[in-house]
PDB file of C-alpha atoms in Angstrom:
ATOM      1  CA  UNK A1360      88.377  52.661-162.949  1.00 78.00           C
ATOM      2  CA  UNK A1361      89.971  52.314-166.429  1.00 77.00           C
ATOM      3  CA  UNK A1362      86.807  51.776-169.172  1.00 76.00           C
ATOM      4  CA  UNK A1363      87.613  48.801-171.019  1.00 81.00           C
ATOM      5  CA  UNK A1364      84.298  48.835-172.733  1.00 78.00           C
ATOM      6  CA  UNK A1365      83.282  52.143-173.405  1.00 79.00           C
ATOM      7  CA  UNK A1366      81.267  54.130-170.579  1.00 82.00           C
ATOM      8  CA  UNK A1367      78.887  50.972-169.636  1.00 88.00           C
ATOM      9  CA  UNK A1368      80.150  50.436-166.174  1.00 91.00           C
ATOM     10  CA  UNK A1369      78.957  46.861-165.409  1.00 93.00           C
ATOM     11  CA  UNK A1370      80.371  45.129-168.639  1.00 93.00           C
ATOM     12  CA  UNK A1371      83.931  46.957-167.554  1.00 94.00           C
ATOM     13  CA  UNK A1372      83.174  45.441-163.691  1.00 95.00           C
ATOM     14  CA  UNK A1373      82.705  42.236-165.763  1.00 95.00           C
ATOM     15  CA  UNK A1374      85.582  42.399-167.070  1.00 95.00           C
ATOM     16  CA  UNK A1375      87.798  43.488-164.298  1.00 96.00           C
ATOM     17  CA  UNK A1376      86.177  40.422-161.912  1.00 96.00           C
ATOM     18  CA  UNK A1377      86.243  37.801-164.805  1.00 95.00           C
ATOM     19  CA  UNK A1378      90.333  38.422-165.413  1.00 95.00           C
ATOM     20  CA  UNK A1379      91.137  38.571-161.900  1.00 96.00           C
ATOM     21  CA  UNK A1380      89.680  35.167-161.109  1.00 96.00           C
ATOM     22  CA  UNK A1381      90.867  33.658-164.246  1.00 95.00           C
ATOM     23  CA  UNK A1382      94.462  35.552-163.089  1.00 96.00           C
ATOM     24  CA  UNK A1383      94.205  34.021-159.412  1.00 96.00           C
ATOM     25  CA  UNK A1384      93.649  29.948-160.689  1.00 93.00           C
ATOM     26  CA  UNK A1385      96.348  30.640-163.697  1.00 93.00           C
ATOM     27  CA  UNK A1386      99.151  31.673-160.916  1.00 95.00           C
ATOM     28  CA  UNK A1387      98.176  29.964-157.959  1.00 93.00           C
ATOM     29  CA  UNK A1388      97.984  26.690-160.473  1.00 91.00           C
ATOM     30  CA  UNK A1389     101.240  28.067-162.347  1.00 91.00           C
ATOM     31  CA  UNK A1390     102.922  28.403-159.012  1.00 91.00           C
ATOM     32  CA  UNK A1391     101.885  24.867-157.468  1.00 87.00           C
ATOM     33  CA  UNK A1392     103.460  23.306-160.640  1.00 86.00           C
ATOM     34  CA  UNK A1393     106.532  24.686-160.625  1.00 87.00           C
ATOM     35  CA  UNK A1394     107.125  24.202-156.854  1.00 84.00           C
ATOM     36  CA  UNK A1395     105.930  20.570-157.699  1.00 79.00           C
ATOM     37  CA  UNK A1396     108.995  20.937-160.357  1.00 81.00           C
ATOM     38  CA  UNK A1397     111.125  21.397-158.508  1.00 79.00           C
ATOM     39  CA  UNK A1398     111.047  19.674-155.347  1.00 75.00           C
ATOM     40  CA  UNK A1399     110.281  16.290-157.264  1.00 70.00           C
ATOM     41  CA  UNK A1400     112.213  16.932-160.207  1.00 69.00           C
ATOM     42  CA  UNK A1401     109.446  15.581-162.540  1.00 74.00           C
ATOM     43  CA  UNK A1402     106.884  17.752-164.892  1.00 73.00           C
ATOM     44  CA  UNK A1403     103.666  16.819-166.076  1.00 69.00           C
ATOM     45  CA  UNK A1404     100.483  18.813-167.999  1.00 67.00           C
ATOM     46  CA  UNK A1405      97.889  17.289-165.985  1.00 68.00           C
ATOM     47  CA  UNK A1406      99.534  19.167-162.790  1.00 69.00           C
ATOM     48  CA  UNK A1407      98.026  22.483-163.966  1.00 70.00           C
ATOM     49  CA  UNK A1408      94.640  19.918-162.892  1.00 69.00           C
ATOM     50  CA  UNK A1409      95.998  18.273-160.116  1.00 70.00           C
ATOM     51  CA  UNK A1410      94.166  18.807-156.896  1.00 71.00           C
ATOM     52  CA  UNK A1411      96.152  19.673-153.200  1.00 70.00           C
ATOM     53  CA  UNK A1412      99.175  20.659-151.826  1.00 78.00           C
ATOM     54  CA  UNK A1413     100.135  23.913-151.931  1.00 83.00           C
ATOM     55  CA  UNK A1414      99.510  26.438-152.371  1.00 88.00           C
ATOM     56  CA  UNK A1415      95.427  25.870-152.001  1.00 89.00           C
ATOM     57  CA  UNK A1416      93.906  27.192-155.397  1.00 89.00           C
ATOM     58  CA  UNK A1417      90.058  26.616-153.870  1.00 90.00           C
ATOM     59  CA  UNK A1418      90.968  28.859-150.987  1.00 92.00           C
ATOM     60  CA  UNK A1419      93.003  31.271-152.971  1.00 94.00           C
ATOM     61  CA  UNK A1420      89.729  31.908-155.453  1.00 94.00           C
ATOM     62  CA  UNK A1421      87.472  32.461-152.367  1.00 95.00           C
ATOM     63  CA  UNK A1422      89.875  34.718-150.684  1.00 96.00           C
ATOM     64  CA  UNK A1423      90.372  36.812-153.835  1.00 96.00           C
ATOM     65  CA  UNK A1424      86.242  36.634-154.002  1.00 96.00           C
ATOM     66  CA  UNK A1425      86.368  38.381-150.744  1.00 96.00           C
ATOM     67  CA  UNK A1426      88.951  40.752-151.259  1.00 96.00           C
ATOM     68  CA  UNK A1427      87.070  42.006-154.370  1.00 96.00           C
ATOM     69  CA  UNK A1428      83.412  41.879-152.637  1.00 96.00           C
ATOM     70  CA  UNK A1429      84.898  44.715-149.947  1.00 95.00           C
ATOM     71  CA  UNK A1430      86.459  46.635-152.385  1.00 96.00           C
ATOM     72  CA  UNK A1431      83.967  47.075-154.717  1.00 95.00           C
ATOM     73  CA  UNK A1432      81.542  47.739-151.273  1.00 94.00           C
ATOM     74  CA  UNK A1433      84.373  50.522-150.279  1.00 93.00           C
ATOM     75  CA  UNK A1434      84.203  51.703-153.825  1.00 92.00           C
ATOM     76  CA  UNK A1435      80.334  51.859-154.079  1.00 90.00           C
ATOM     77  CA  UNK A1436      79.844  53.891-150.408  1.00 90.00           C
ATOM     78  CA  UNK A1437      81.632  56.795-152.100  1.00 86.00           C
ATOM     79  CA  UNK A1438      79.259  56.657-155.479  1.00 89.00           C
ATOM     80  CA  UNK A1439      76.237  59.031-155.329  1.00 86.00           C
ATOM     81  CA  UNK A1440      74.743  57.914-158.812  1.00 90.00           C
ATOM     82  CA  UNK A1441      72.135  55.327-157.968  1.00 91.00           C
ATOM     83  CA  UNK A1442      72.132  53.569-161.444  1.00 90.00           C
ATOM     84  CA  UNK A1443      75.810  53.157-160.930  1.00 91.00           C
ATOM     85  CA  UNK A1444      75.665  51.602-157.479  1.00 93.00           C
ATOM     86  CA  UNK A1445      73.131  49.047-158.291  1.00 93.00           C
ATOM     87  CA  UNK A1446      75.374  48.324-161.162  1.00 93.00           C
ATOM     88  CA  UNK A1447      78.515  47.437-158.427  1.00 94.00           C
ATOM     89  CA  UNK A1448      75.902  45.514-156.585  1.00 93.00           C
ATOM     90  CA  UNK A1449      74.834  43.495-159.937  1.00 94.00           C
ATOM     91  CA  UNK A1450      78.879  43.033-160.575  1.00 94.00           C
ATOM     92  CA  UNK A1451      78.758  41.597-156.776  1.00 94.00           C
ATOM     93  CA  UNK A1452      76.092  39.023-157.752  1.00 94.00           C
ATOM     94  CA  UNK A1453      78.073  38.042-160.689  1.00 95.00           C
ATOM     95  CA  UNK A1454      81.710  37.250-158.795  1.00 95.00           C
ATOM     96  CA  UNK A1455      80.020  35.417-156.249  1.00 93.00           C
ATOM     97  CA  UNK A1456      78.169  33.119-158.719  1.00 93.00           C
ATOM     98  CA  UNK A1457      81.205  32.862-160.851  1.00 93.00           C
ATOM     99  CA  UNK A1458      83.588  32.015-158.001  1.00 92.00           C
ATOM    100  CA  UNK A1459      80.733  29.178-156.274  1.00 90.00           C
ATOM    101  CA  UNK A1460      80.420  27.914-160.109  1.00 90.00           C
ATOM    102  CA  UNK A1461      84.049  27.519-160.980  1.00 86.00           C
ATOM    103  CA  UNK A1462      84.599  25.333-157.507  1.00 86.00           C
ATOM    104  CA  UNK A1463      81.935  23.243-158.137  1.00 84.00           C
ATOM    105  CA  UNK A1464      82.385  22.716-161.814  1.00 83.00           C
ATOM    106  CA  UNK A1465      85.985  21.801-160.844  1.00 77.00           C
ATOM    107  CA  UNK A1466      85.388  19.349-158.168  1.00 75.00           C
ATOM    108  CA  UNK A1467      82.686  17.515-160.082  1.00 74.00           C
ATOM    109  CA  UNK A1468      85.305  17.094-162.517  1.00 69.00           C
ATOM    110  CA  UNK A1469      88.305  16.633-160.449  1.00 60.00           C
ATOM    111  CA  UNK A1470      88.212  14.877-157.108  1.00 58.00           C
ATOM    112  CA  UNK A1471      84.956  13.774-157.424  1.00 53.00           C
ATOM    113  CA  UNK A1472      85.559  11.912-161.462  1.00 48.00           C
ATOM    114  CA  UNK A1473      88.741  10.364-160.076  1.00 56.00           C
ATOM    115  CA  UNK A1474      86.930   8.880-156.457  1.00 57.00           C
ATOM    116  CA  UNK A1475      83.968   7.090-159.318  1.00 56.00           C
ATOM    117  CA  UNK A1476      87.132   5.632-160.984  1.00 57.00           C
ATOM    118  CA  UNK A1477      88.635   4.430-157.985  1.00 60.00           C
ATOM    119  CA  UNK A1478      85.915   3.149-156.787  1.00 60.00           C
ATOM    120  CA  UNK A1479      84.899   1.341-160.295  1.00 63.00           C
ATOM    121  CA  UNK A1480      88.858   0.019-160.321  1.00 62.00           C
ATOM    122  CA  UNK A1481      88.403  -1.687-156.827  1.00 64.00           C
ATOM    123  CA  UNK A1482      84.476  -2.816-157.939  1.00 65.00           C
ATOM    124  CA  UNK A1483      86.263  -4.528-161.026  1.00 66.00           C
ATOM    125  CA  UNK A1484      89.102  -6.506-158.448  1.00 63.00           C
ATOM    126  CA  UNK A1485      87.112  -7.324-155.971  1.00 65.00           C
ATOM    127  CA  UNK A1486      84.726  -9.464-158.070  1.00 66.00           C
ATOM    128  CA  UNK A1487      87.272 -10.828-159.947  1.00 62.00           C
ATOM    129  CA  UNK A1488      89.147 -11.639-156.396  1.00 64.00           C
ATOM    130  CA  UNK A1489      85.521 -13.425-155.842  1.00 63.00           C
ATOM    131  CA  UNK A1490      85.202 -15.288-158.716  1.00 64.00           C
ATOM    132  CA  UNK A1491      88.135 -17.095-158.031  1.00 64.00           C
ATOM    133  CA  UNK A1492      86.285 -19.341-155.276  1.00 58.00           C
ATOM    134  CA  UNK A1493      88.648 -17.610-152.212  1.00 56.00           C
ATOM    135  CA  UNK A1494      86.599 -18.482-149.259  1.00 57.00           C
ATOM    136  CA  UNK A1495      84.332 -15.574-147.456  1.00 58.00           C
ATOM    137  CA  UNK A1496      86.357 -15.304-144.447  1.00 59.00           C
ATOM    138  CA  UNK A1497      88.740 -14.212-147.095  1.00 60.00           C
ATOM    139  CA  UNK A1498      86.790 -11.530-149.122  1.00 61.00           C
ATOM    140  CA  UNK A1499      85.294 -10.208-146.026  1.00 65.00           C
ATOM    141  CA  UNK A1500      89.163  -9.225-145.397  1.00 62.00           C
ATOM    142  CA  UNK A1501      90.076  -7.945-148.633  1.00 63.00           C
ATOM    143  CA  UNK A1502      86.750  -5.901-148.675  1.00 67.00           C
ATOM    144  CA  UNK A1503      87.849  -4.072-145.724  1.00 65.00           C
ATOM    145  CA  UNK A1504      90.916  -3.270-146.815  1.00 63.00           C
ATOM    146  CA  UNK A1505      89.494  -1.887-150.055  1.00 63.00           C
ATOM    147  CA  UNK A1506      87.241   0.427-147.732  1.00 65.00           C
ATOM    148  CA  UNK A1507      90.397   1.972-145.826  1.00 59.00           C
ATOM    149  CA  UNK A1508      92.179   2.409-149.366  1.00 58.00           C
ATOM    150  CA  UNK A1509      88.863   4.135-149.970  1.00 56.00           C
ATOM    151  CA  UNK A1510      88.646   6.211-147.089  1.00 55.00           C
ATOM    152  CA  UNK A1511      92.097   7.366-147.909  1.00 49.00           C
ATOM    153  CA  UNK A1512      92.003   8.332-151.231  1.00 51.00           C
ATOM    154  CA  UNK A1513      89.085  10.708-150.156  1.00 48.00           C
ATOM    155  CA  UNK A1514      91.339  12.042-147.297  1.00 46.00           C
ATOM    156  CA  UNK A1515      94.045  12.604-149.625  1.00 48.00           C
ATOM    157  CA  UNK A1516      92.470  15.131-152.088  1.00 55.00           C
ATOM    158  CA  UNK A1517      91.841  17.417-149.000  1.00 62.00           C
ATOM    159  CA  UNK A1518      94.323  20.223-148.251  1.00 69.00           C
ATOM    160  CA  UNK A1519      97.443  20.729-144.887  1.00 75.00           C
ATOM    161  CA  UNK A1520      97.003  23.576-142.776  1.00 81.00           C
ATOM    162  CA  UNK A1521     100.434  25.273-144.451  1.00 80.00           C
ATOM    163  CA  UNK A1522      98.645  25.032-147.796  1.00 85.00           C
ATOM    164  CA  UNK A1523      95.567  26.272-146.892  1.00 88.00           C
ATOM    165  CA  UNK A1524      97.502  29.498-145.635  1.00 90.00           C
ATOM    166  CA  UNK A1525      99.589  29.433-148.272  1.00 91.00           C
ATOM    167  CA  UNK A1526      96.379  30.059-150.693  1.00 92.00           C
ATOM    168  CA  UNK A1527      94.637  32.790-148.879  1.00 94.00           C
ATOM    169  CA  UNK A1528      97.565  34.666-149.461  1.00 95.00           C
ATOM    170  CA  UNK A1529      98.158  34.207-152.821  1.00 95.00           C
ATOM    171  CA  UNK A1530      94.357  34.570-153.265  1.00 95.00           C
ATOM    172  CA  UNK A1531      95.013  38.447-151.230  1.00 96.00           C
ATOM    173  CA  UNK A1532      98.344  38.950-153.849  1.00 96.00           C
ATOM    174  CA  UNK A1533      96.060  38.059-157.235  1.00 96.00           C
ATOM    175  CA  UNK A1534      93.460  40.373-155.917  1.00 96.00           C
ATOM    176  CA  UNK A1535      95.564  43.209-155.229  1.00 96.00           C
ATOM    177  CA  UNK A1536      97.310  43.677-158.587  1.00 96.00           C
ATOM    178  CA  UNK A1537      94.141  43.674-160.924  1.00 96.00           C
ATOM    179  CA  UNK A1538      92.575  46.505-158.360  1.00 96.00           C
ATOM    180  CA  UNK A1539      95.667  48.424-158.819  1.00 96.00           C
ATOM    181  CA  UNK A1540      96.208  48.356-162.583  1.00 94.00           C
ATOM    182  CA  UNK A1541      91.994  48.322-163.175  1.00 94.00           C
ATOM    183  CA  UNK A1542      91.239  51.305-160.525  1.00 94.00           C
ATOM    184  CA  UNK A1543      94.614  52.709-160.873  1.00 92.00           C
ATOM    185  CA  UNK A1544      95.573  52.407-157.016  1.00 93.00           C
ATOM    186  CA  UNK A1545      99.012  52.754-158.206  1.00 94.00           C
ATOM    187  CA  UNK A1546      99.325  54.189-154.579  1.00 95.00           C
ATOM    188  CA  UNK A1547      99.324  49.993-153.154  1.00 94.00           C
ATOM    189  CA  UNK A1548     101.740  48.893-155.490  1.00 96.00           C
ATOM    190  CA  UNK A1549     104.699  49.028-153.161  1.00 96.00           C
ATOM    191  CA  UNK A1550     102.837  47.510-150.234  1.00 95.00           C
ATOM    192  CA  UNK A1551     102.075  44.506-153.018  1.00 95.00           C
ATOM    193  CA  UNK A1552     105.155  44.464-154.135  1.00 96.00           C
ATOM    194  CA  UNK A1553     106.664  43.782-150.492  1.00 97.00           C
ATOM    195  CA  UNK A1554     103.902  41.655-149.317  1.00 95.00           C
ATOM    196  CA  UNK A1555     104.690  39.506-152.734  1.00 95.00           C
ATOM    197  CA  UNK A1556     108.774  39.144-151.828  1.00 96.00           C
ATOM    198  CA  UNK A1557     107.889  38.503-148.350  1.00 95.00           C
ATOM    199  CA  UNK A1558     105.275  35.538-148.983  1.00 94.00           C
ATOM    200  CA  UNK A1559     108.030  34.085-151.247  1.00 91.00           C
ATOM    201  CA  UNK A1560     111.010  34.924-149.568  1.00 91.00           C
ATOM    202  CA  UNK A1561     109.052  33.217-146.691  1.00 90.00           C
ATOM    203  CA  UNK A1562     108.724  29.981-149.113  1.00 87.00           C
ATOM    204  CA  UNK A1563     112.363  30.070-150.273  1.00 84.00           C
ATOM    205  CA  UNK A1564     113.735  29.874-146.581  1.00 84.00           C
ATOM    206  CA  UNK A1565     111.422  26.956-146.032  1.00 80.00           C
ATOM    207  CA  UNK A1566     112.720  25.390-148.668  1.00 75.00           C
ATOM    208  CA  UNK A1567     115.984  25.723-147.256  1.00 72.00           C
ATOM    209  CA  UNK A1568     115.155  24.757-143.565  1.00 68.00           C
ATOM    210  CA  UNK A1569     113.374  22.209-143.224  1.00 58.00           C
ATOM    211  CA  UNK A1570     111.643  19.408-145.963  1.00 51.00           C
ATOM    212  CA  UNK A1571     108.587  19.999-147.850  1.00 47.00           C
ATOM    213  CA  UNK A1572     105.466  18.285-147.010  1.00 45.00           C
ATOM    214  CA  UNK A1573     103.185  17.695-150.160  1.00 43.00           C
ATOM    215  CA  UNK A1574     100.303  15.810-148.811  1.00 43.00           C
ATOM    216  CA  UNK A1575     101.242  13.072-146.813  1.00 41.00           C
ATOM    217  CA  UNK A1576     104.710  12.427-149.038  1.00 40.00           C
ATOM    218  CA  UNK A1577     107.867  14.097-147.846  1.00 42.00           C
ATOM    219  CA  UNK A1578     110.327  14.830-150.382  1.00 41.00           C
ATOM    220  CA  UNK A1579     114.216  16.601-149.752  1.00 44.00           C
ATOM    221  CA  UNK A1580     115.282  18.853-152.105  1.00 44.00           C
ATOM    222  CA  UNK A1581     117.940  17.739-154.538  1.00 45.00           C
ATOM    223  CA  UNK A1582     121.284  19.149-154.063  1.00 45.00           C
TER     224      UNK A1582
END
């Protein structure tokens, strides 16, 4: 392992876990937005927040969680130095509570801010709709069709199958590279390199064949 900070092995395991799941939402977020580009010709900053479509960041962080739990497992079975072991196992602790902490901050300030908005937003014109002396046959109506705008918007923020997939992979790719340039596995480069042009050669050709589904919108690439 390279020795970032000096020869203290858990602040260097710190280190190495902290940039790789910082690397993992910057690319898989970077990625998303540019795809997003470029299919709908329009660019804003709050896509780098945006929840959905694809690729999945939330399963792309836990995948790269798991990639680095076995690793630094594999790399631990082959330590003899107790002190240093329990120091892997303490680094273990740490990605695991960063990863569940960086989902949950996110969706308490994501999805979950946005549905209290909505919600507030269709409070505000339904009692207005009320006080306008419609009769109750009436409201009764409109309130149900609030309800199924609100079951909607919840379904909306979830994720397709094809994204889902989409994100474990990248979450495998941004694991990979900060193992090999951290624990200089320079040896699984090429096998990254190829499993990186296949997973977007593989997008590139869907592009090409068939439209891309971005929730429950369709959108055709401009020629």
């Amino acid at each position: 392992m390279t020795l970032i900070f000096g020869d203290n092995v858990y602040y260097n395991l710190i280190f190495f876990i902290t940039i790789t799941i910082v690397f993992t939402w910057l690319i898989t977020q970077t990625f998303k937005v540019l795809l997003k580009c470029w299919i709908g010709k329009k660019f804003s900053f709050k896509m780098f927040l945006a929840d959905g479509d694809f690729p999945s960041t939330h399963t792309a962080l836990v995948t790269c969680s798991v990639i680095l739990i076995l690793f630094l497992n594999a790399c631990s079975f082959s330590i003899e130095d107790i002190s240093i072991v329990s120091q892997y196992n303490s680094a273990k602790d740490f990605l695991i509570i960063l990863t569940l902490a960086a989902i949950v901050i996110r969706d308490a300030m994501g999805q979950r801010h946005r549905q209290d908005n909505t919600n507030k937003n269709l409070k505000t014109l339904k009692d207005y709709i009320q006080g306008m002396g419609i009769e109750r046959n009436v409201i009764e109506h409109i309130d149900a069709t609030f309800q199924s705008i609100d079951n909607e918007a919840i379904k909306r923020v979830g994720h397709l199958k094809h994204e889902v997939y989409g994100g474990m992979i990248m979450g495998a790719l941004c694991a990979l590279y900060p193992i090999i340039f951290f624990f200089n596995r320079y040896d699984w480069l090429a096998f990254a390199i190829t499993l990186t042009v296949i997973y977007f050669g593989a997008i590139m050709v869907f592009l090409k064949l068939k439209p891309v589904v971005i929730k429950k919108i369709t959108y055709k690439k401009k020629k």
